[in-house]
CSV table of C-alpha atoms in Angstrom, one decimal:
chain,number,residue,atom,x,y,z
F,1,MET,CA,-15.3,12.4,5.9
F,2,LYS,CA,-15.2,9.7,3.3
F,3,LYS,CA,-11.7,8.7,2.2
F,4,ILE,CA,-10.9,7.4,-1.4
F,5,LYS,CA,-10.0,3.8,-1.5
F,6,PHE,CA,-7.1,3.8,-3.8
F,7,PHE,CA,-6.4,0.0,-3.4
F,8,PHE,CA,-8.3,-2.5,-1.5
F,9,CYS,CA,-5.4,-4.5,0.0
F,10,MET,CA,-3.7,-5.3,3.4
F,11,VAL,CA,-0.3,-4.7,4.6
F,12,LEU,CA,1.3,-8.0,3.6
F,13,THR,CA,2.7,-10.4,6.2
F,14,ILE,CA,3.8,-13.7,4.7
F,15,THR,CA,5.1,-16.7,6.5
F,16,VAL,CA,7.6,-18.7,4.7
F,17,VAL,CA,6.8,-22.1,6.2
F,18,SER,CA,3.1,-21.6,5.2
F,19,GLY,CA,4.1,-21.4,1.6
F,20,PHE,CA,2.8,-17.9,0.8
F,21,ILE,CA,6.1,-16.7,-0.5
F,22,ALA,CA,6.6,-18.0,-3.8
F,23,CYS,CA,10.1,-19.5,-4.9
F,24,ASN,CA,11.9,-17.5,-7.4
F,25,ASP,CA,11.2,-18.8,-11.0
F,26,ASP,CA,13.3,-16.3,-12.7
F,27,ASP,CA,16.2,-17.5,-14.7
F,28,GLY,CA,18.3,-14.4,-14.6
F,29,GLU,CA,16.9,-13.0,-17.6
F,30,SER,CA,15.8,-9.2,-17.1
F,31,LYS,CA,13.5,-6.7,-18.8
F,32,ASN,CA,15.6,-3.7,-17.8
F,33,ALA,CA,17.9,-2.4,-15.1
F,34,ILE,CA,16.3,-1.9,-11.7
F,35,GLU,CA,18.7,0.8,-10.8
F,36,GLY,CA,17.3,4.2,-11.2
F,37,SER,CA,13.9,2.7,-12.5
F,38,TYR,CA,12.1,1.5,-9.3
F,39,PHE,CA,13.8,2.3,-5.9
F,40,THR,CA,16.9,2.9,-4.0
F,41,ILE,CA,18.2,1.6,-0.6
F,42,GLU,CA,20.5,3.9,1.3
F,43,ASP,CA,23.9,2.5,2.2
F,44,ALA,CA,23.3,-0.4,0.0
F,45,SER,CA,25.6,-1.5,-3.0
F,46,PHE,CA,23.9,-2.2,-6.4
F,47,VAL,CA,24.9,-5.5,-8.0
F,48,ASP,CA,24.4,-5.8,-11.8
F,49,ALA,CA,24.0,-9.6,-11.7
F,50,ALA,CA,21.2,-12.2,-11.1
F,51,LEU,CA,19.9,-12.4,-7.5
F,52,PRO,CA,22.0,-14.9,-5.3
F,53,SER,CA,19.7,-17.9,-4.6
F,54,GLY,CA,20.3,-21.1,-2.4
F,55,SER,CA,18.2,-24.0,-1.5
F,56,GLU,CA,17.2,-23.2,2.2
F,57,ASP,CA,14.1,-21.3,3.6
F,58,ILE,CA,15.8,-19.1,6.1
F,59,LEU,CA,13.2,-16.3,6.5
F,60,THR,CA,10.3,-17.1,8.8
F,61,SER,CA,8.2,-13.9,7.7
F,62,LEU,CA,8.4,-11.0,5.3
F,63,SER,CA,6.1,-7.9,5.6
F,64,VAL,CA,6.0,-4.8,3.7
F,65,ASN,CA,3.2,-2.3,2.9
F,66,ARG,CA,1.2,-3.3,-0.3
F,67,ASN,CA,1.0,0.4,-1.4
F,68,VAL,CA,3.7,2.8,-2.1
F,69,ILE,CA,3.7,6.2,-3.5
F,70,ASN,CA,6.1,7.7,-6.2
F,71,GLY,CA,8.9,9.6,-4.2
F,72,GLY,CA,8.0,7.9,-1.0
F,73,SER,CA,9.4,4.9,0.9
F,74,ALA,CA,8.3,1.6,2.6
F,75,ILE,CA,9.7,-0.5,5.4
F,76,VAL,CA,10.5,-4.1,4.5
F,77,THR,CA,10.7,-6.2,7.7
F,78,LEU,CA,12.5,-9.6,7.7
F,79,VAL,CA,12.5,-12.1,10.5
F,80,SER,CA,14.5,-15.2,10.7
F,81,ASP,CA,15.4,-18.0,13.3
F,82,GLU,CA,19.0,-17.3,13.0
F,83,PRO,CA,21.0,-14.1,12.7
F,84,LEU,CA,21.5,-12.6,9.2
F,85,LYS,CA,24.5,-10.8,7.5
F,86,ASN,CA,23.0,-9.5,4.2
F,87,ALA,CA,19.8,-9.0,2.5
F,88,ASN,CA,19.6,-9.1,-1.5
F,89,ILE,CA,16.7,-7.1,-2.7
F,90,GLY,CA,15.6,-6.6,-6.4
F,91,VAL,CA,12.4,-6.8,-8.6
F,92,LYS,CA,11.0,-9.9,-10.0
F,93,GLY,CA,12.0,-10.2,-13.6
F,94,VAL,CA,14.3,-7.1,-13.6
F,95,LYS,CA,17.9,-7.0,-13.8
F,96,GLY,CA,20.2,-6.5,-10.8
F,97,TYR,CA,19.8,-6.1,-6.9
F,98,TYR,CA,20.7,-4.1,-4.0
F,99,LYS,CA,22.9,-5.9,-1.4
F,100,TYR,CA,22.4,-4.4,2.2
F,101,GLU,CA,24.3,-5.3,5.4
F,102,LEU,CA,21.9,-6.3,8.0
F,103,THR,CA,23.9,-7.4,11.0
F,104,ALA,CA,23.8,-4.1,12.8
F,105,ASP,CA,20.1,-3.8,12.4
F,106,ALA,CA,19.0,-6.8,14.3
F,107,THR,CA,16.3,-5.9,16.9
F,108,PRO,CA,15.4,-8.2,19.9
F,109,LYS,CA,12.5,-10.5,19.8
F,110,ASN,CA,9.0,-9.1,20.5
F,111,SER,CA,5.6,-10.5,21.2
F,112,SER,CA,4.8,-11.1,17.6
F,113,THR,CA,7.8,-12.6,16.3
F,114,SER,CA,10.3,-15.2,17.3
F,115,GLY,CA,13.9,-15.1,16.2
F,116,TYR,CA,15.8,-12.1,14.7
F,117,GLU,CA,13.8,-9.0,13.2
F,118,TYR,CA,15.6,-6.7,10.5
F,119,GLU,CA,14.3,-3.7,8.6
F,120,VAL,CA,15.3,-2.3,5.3
F,121,VAL,CA,13.8,0.9,3.9
F,122,ILE,CA,13.3,1.2,0.3
F,123,ASN,CA,13.0,4.7,-1.4
F,124,VAL,CA,10.8,4.6,-4.4
F,125,ILE,CA,11.8,7.0,-7.3
F,126,GLN,CA,9.7,10.0,-8.3
F,127,ASN,CA,9.3,9.0,-11.9
F,128,ILE,CA,8.7,5.4,-11.4
F,129,LYS,CA,6.8,4.3,-14.6
F,130,VAL,CA,5.0,1.0,-13.4
F,131,GLU,CA,1.7,0.6,-11.6
F,132,ASP,CA,2.8,-2.3,-9.5
F,133,PHE,CA,5.9,-4.5,-8.9
F,134,VAL,CA,7.0,-7.5,-7.0
F,135,LEU,CA,10.0,-7.6,-4.6
F,136,ASN,CA,12.4,-10.5,-5.2
F,137,LEU,CA,14.8,-11.2,-2.5
F,138,SER,CA,17.1,-13.6,-0.7
F,139,VAL,CA,19.2,-13.4,2.6
F,140,GLU,CA,22.7,-14.4,3.7
F,141,THR,CA,23.3,-15.7,7.3
F,142,VAL,CA,26.5,-14.8,9.3
F,143,ASP,CA,27.8,-18.4,8.5
F,144,GLY,CA,27.5,-17.6,4.6
F,145,VAL,CA,24.4,-19.6,3.8
F,146,VAL,CA,22.4,-18.0,1.2
F,147,SER,CA,18.5,-18.5,1.4
F,148,SER,CA,16.3,-19.5,-1.7
F,149,ALA,CA,15.0,-16.5,-3.5
F,150,THR,CA,11.4,-15.4,-2.6
F,151,ASN,CA,8.7,-13.1,-3.9
F,152,SER,CA,6.5,-10.7,-2.2
F,153,GLU,CA,2.9,-10.3,-3.6
F,154,VAL,CA,2.2,-7.4,-5.8
F,155,ILE,CA,3.0,-3.9,-4.4
F,156,ASN,CA,0.8,-1.1,-5.8
F,157,VAL,CA,2.2,2.4,-6.9
F,158,VAL,CA,-0.3,5.2,-5.8
F,159,GLU,CA,0.5,8.2,-7.8
F,160,VAL,CA,1.0,11.5,-6.1
F,161,GLY,CA,2.2,15.1,-6.5
F,162,THR,CA,6.0,15.7,-6.4
F,163,GLY,CA,6.8,19.3,-7.4
F,164,GLN,CA,10.3,20.8,-6.5
F,165,LEU,CA,9.9,19.5,-2.9
F,166,GLN,CA,8.1,16.5,-1.8
F,167,VAL,CA,7.9,15.3,1.8
F,168,SER,CA,6.1,11.8,2.4
F,169,LEU,CA,5.3,9.4,5.2
F,170,SER,CA,4.7,5.7,5.1
F,171,TRP,CA,3.7,3.2,8.0
F,172,ASP,CA,2.9,-0.4,8.2
F,173,GLN,CA,-0.6,-0.9,9.8
F,174,PHE,CA,-4.1,0.3,9.5
F,175,ASP,CA,-3.6,3.2,11.9
F,176,ASP,CA,-4.3,6.9,11.3
F,177,VAL,CA,-0.8,8.5,11.4
F,178,ASP,CA,-0.5,12.1,10.2
F,179,LEU,CA,2.3,14.1,8.3
F,180,HIS,CA,3.0,17.6,9.6
F,181,VAL,CA,5.4,20.0,7.7
F,182,PHE,CA,6.2,23.5,9.0
F,183,THR,CA,7.4,25.9,6.2
F,184,PRO,CA,10.2,28.4,6.7
F,185,ASP,CA,7.8,31.2,6.9
F,186,GLY,CA,5.7,29.7,9.6
F,187,ARG,CA,2.9,27.9,8.0
F,188,HIS,CA,1.7,24.6,9.3
F,189,ILE,CA,0.5,22.1,6.5
F,190,TYR,CA,-1.3,18.9,7.8
F,191,TYR,CA,-4.7,17.4,7.6
F,192,GLY,CA,-6.3,20.4,9.3
F,193,ASP,CA,-5.0,22.8,6.7
F,194,ARG,CA,-4.0,20.9,3.7
F,195,TYR,CA,-3.2,23.9,1.3
F,196,TYR,CA,-0.9,26.9,1.7
F,197,LEU,CA,-2.5,29.5,-0.7
F,198,ASP,CA,-0.8,32.8,-1.5
F,199,GLU,CA,-1.9,35.4,1.0
F,200,ASN,CA,-3.0,37.6,-1.9
F,201,ILE,CA,-5.7,35.1,-2.8
F,202,ASN,CA,-9.3,35.6,-1.3
F,203,GLU,CA,-9.7,32.3,0.2
F,204,ALA,CA,-13.5,32.4,0.3
F,205,GLU,CA,-13.6,33.3,-3.5
F,206,PHE,CA,-10.9,30.5,-4.2
F,207,TYR,CA,-13.0,27.7,-2.6
F,208,PHE,CA,-16.2,29.0,-4.0
F,209,ASN,CA,-14.8,28.8,-7.5
F,210,PHE,CA,-13.3,25.4,-6.7
F,211,LEU,CA,-16.9,24.1,-6.0
F,212,ILE,CA,-18.1,25.6,-9.1
F,213,TYR,CA,-15.4,23.7,-11.0
F,214,LEU,CA,-16.3,20.4,-9.4
F,215,VAL,CA,-20.2,21.0,-10.2
F,216,LYS,CA,-19.2,21.7,-13.9
F,217,LYS,CA,-16.9,18.6,-14.1
F,218,TYR,CA,-19.0,16.2,-12.1
F,219,THR,CA,-22.6,17.1,-12.8
F,220,ASP,CA,-24.8,18.2,-15.7
F,221,ASN,CA,-25.4,21.4,-13.9
F,222,ASN,CA,-23.9,24.7,-15.3
F,223,PRO,CA,-23.9,27.2,-12.5
F,224,LYS,CA,-23.3,30.9,-13.6
F,225,ASP,CA,-23.7,34.3,-12.3
F,226,LEU,CA,-23.2,33.1,-8.7
F,227,ASP,CA,-21.5,35.2,-5.9
F,228,TYR,CA,-19.5,33.8,-3.1
F,229,ASN,CA,-21.0,36.6,-0.8
F,230,ASN,CA,-24.4,35.1,-1.1
F,231,GLN,CA,-25.4,32.3,1.2
F,232,SER,CA,-28.0,30.8,-1.2
F,233,ASP,CA,-25.3,30.4,-3.9
F,234,TRP,CA,-23.2,28.4,-1.5
F,235,ASP,CA,-26.1,26.2,-0.6
F,236,LEU,CA,-26.9,25.7,-4.2
F,237,LEU,CA,-23.4,24.5,-4.9
F,238,TYR,CA,-23.5,22.1,-1.9
F,239,THR,CA,-26.9,20.6,-3.1
F,240,TYR,CA,-25.3,20.0,-6.7
F,241,LEU,CA,-22.3,18.3,-5.1
F,242,ASP,CA,-24.3,16.2,-2.7
F,243,GLU,CA,-26.2,14.9,-5.8
F,244,ALA,CA,-22.9,14.0,-7.5
F,245,GLU,CA,-21.6,11.9,-4.5
F,246,ILE,CA,-18.1,13.0,-5.1
F,247,ASP,CA,-15.4,11.1,-2.9
F,248,ASP,CA,-13.9,14.0,-0.7
F,249,ASP,CA,-10.3,12.6,-0.8
F,250,ASP,CA,-10.2,12.3,-4.6
F,251,VAL,CA,-11.5,15.8,-4.9
F,252,LEU,CA,-8.8,17.0,-2.3
F,253,GLY,CA,-6.0,15.0,-3.4
F,254,LYS,CA,-6.2,15.4,-7.2
F,255,GLU,CA,-8.8,18.0,-8.3
F,256,LEU,CA,-7.8,20.8,-6.2
F,257,PRO,CA,-4.0,21.0,-7.3
F,258,GLU,CA,-5.4,20.4,-11.0
F,259,PHE,CA,-7.8,23.4,-10.4
F,260,ALA,CA,-5.1,25.6,-8.9
F,261,GLU,CA,-2.7,24.9,-11.9
F,262,LYS,CA,-5.4,25.4,-14.5
F,263,TYR,CA,-6.7,28.8,-13.3
F,264,LYS,CA,-3.0,30.0,-12.2
F,265,TYR,CA,-3.7,30.3,-8.5
F,266,THR,CA,-0.4,30.3,-6.4
F,267,VAL,CA,-0.6,27.4,-3.9
F,268,TYR,CA,2.8,26.9,-2.3
F,269,GLY,CA,2.0,23.5,-0.7
F,270,PHE,CA,-0.6,20.7,-1.0
F,271,LEU,CA,-1.4,17.6,1.3
F,272,ASP,CA,-2.8,15.3,-1.3
F,273,ILE,CA,-3.2,12.2,0.8
F,274,ASP,CA,-4.6,12.0,4.2
F,275,SER,CA,-4.7,8.3,4.6
F,276,ASN,CA,-6.9,6.3,7.1
F,277,ALA,CA,-8.4,9.6,8.2
F,278,GLY,CA,-10.6,9.2,11.3
F,279,CYS,CA,-10.0,5.4,11.0
F,280,ASP,CA,-11.9,5.3,7.9
F,281,ILE,CA,-9.6,2.8,6.5
F,282,ASP,CA,-8.4,3.2,2.9
F,283,GLU,CA,-5.3,0.9,3.4
F,284,VAL,CA,-2.9,3.2,1.6
F,285,ASN,CA,-0.8,3.9,4.7
F,286,ASN,CA,1.0,6.9,3.0
F,287,GLU,CA,0.6,10.7,3.3
F,288,ASN,CA,2.3,13.2,1.0
F,289,ILE,CA,2.8,17.0,1.0
F,290,PHE,CA,4.4,18.5,-2.1
F,291,PHE,CA,5.5,22.1,-3.2
F,292,PRO,CA,5.3,22.9,-6.9
F,293,LYS,CA,8.1,25.6,-6.0
F,294,ALA,CA,9.9,25.1,-2.6
F,295,ILE,CA,10.2,28.0,-0.1
F,296,LYS,CA,13.6,28.9,0.6
F,297,GLY,CA,14.7,28.3,4.2
F,298,THR,CA,14.3,25.6,7.1
F,299,TYR,CA,11.6,23.3,7.3
F,300,LYS,CA,10.4,21.2,10.3
F,301,VAL,CA,8.8,17.8,9.9
F,302,ALA,CA,6.9,15.7,12.5
F,303,VAL,CA,4.5,12.6,12.6
F,304,ASN,CA,1.6,12.1,14.8
F,305,LEU,CA,-0.4,9.0,15.8
F,306,TYR,CA,-4.0,10.3,15.5
F,307,SER,CA,-5.4,6.9,16.3
F,308,LYS,CA,-4.4,3.3,16.7
F,309,CYS,CA,-7.4,2.3,14.7
F,310,LEU,CA,-7.4,-1.4,14.9
F,311,LEU,CA,-5.6,-1.8,18.3
F,312,ASN,CA,-2.9,-4.0,16.8
F,313,ALA,CA,-0.6,-5.6,19.3
F,314,ASN,CA,2.4,-3.7,18.1
F,315,GLY,CA,2.7,0.0,17.3
F,316,ALA,CA,3.0,1.2,13.7
F,317,LYS,CA,6.4,1.4,12.1
F,318,TYR,CA,6.9,4.6,10.0
F,319,SER,CA,9.5,6.1,7.5
F,320,VAL,CA,9.7,9.7,6.3
F,321,THR,CA,11.3,10.8,3.1
F,322,ALA,CA,12.1,14.2,1.7
F,323,ASN,CA,13.1,14.9,-2.0
F,324,ASN,CA,14.3,18.2,-3.4
F,325,LYS,CA,14.3,18.2,-7.2
F,326,GLY,CA,14.2,14.5,-7.2
F,327,GLN,CA,17.2,14.0,-4.7
F,328,ASN,CA,16.7,12.6,-1.4
F,329,VAL,CA,17.3,15.2,1.5
F,330,LYS,CA,18.4,14.0,4.8
F,331,ILE,CA,16.0,15.1,7.6
F,332,SER,CA,17.5,13.4,10.8
F,333,ASP,CA,18.2,10.0,12.3
F,334,LYS,CA,14.5,9.8,13.3
F,335,GLN,CA,13.4,9.2,9.7
F,336,VAL,CA,12.4,5.7,10.8
F,337,GLY,CA,10.7,4.8,13.9
F,338,GLN,CA,8.0,2.9,15.7
F,339,TYR,CA,5.2,3.8,18.0
F,340,ALA,CA,5.1,2.0,21.3
F,341,SER,CA,2.3,-0.6,21.6
F,342,ASN,CA,0.5,1.1,24.5
F,343,LEU,CA,0.0,4.4,22.6
F,344,TYR,CA,-3.6,4.8,21.2
F,345,GLY,CA,-3.5,8.6,19.9
F,346,ASN,CA,-6.2,11.2,20.8
F,347,TYR,CA,-9.0,10.0,18.6
F,348,TYR,CA,-10.9,8.3,21.3
F,349,ASP,CA,-10.5,11.4,23.5
F,350,GLU,CA,-10.4,14.7,21.5
F,351,GLU,CA,-9.7,16.6,24.5
F,352,ALA,CA,-6.5,14.8,25.3
F,353,GLU,CA,-3.2,16.5,24.3
F,354,ASP,CA,-0.8,14.7,22.0
F,355,THR,CA,2.3,13.2,24.0
F,356,ALA,CA,5.7,13.7,23.0
F,357,GLU,CA,5.7,9.9,22.1
F,358,GLU,CA,2.7,10.3,19.8
F,359,TYR,CA,3.7,13.7,18.3
F,360,VAL,CA,7.2,12.8,17.0
F,361,VAL,CA,9.4,15.8,15.6
F,362,ILE,CA,11.4,14.1,13.0
F,363,GLY,CA,13.8,16.9,12.5
F,364,THR,CA,14.6,19.8,10.1
F,365,PHE,CA,16.2,20.4,6.6
F,366,ASN,CA,17.1,23.4,4.6
F,367,ILE,CA,16.2,24.5,1.0
F,368,ASN,CA,18.5,26.9,-0.6
F,369,GLU,CA,16.6,27.4,-4.0
F,370,GLY,CA,13.0,28.4,-4.3
F,371,VAL,CA,10.5,31.1,-3.6
F,372,ASP,CA,11.7,33.8,-1.0
F,373,LEU,CA,9.0,34.5,1.5
F,374,LYS,CA,8.7,36.6,4.5
F,375,THR,CA,7.2,35.4,7.7
F,376,SER,CA,3.6,34.4,6.9
F,377,THR,CA,0.8,36.9,7.6
F,378,TYR,CA,-1.8,34.2,7.0
F,379,ARG,CA,-4.8,34.6,9.4
F,380,THR,CA,-3.8,37.9,10.6
F,381,LYS,CA,-6.4,39.6,8.3
F,382,GLU,CA,-10.0,40.0,8.9
F,383,MET,CA,-12.1,37.1,10.0
F,384,PRO,CA,-13.0,34.8,7.1
F,385,ASN,CA,-16.3,34.4,5.4
F,386,PRO,CA,-18.6,32.0,7.5
F,387,GLN,CA,-19.2,30.0,4.5
F,388,LEU,CA,-15.3,29.5,4.2
F,389,LEU,CA,-15.2,28.1,7.6
F,390,LYS,CA,-17.9,25.7,6.7
F,391,VAL,CA,-16.4,24.6,3.4
F,392,LYS,CA,-13.1,24.1,5.1
F,393,LYS,CA,-14.7,22.2,7.9
F,394,LYS,CA,-16.2,19.8,5.2
F,395,LEU,CA,-13.0,19.4,3.4
F,396,PHE,CA,-10.6,19.1,6.2
F,397,SER,CA,-12.5,17.5,9.0
F,398,LYS,CA,-11.5,13.9,9.9
F,399,LYS,CA,-15.0,12.9,11.0
């Protein structure tokens, strides 16, 4: 299945000694306060002042995902030849910065880095107003030496749905990593079943009407008097859509939620980004599931390495974020992790079972306000229309 290319850019890895990180050319003048406008950093303190800057190049590399989503997160990885005490992270041209203590987060050297490696997670706010931004940061050593201020390259903001409840996943390599959310009433939302429709909705009719909606929007055809019970009418819609050459992920991510809202269909949950699906690399490296109205009760969240697509030397680092009414929700201590370098997922062997190392249960969280649903009776009804199986395979298949 084709995946939308939101932005054609790579996960950024910058080596300071090579000169790819630009020196800070700001003079402390700011456009607006960073706090509450771009991102937050848990356990960091906000300082309403110009970013500290010295004269030494202490960092040897900086990496961060070049795409973030509103309400999502991203891991900033810092490497230096000497131990660090603090990181000062802000946005270029914007007032203030976050001061984050690094010492406890130092990790041992690995095959791709020499020196000390540190990770900082930035949590992007849901109502961020910009299309892109540039990180501006400096670090402080344990001896009190402050580095020169450096800028990342442009980080693009990919707009996604938020609703009352939003659960998102970000990772740092061109791998196919999947987000799984289990609702309190037993539904499983993931790439194989991206939408949780109200059980009173006739699914075949819903998707048939969705195809009609797409044909009218993207083609000059005006299908009418069609019946979802007729095989020939399904075939006609497929023919129209094939002519339109609509990108599947654009349809699934944006059009279906808009269709459901416009025609008053009750859909409890949407997966609106399935990034790098089947190793068709879109470079977004984010997935997002949102609920217009949350379902009351306990949710479970997991992430799965479907494929280590480019066979990178290291495993992908990932971070998981949950927001309820715009406020971060704590899931567990596993919200940040990294896959082992020798895990490759089951893309190359579809019969293989996911291991506990590949399929990682992040944890659970509870929502007290929302829709009160009983245990789901989904899929206990009569077998679905064969055309429904066909259209869902077309929409949800990774290959």
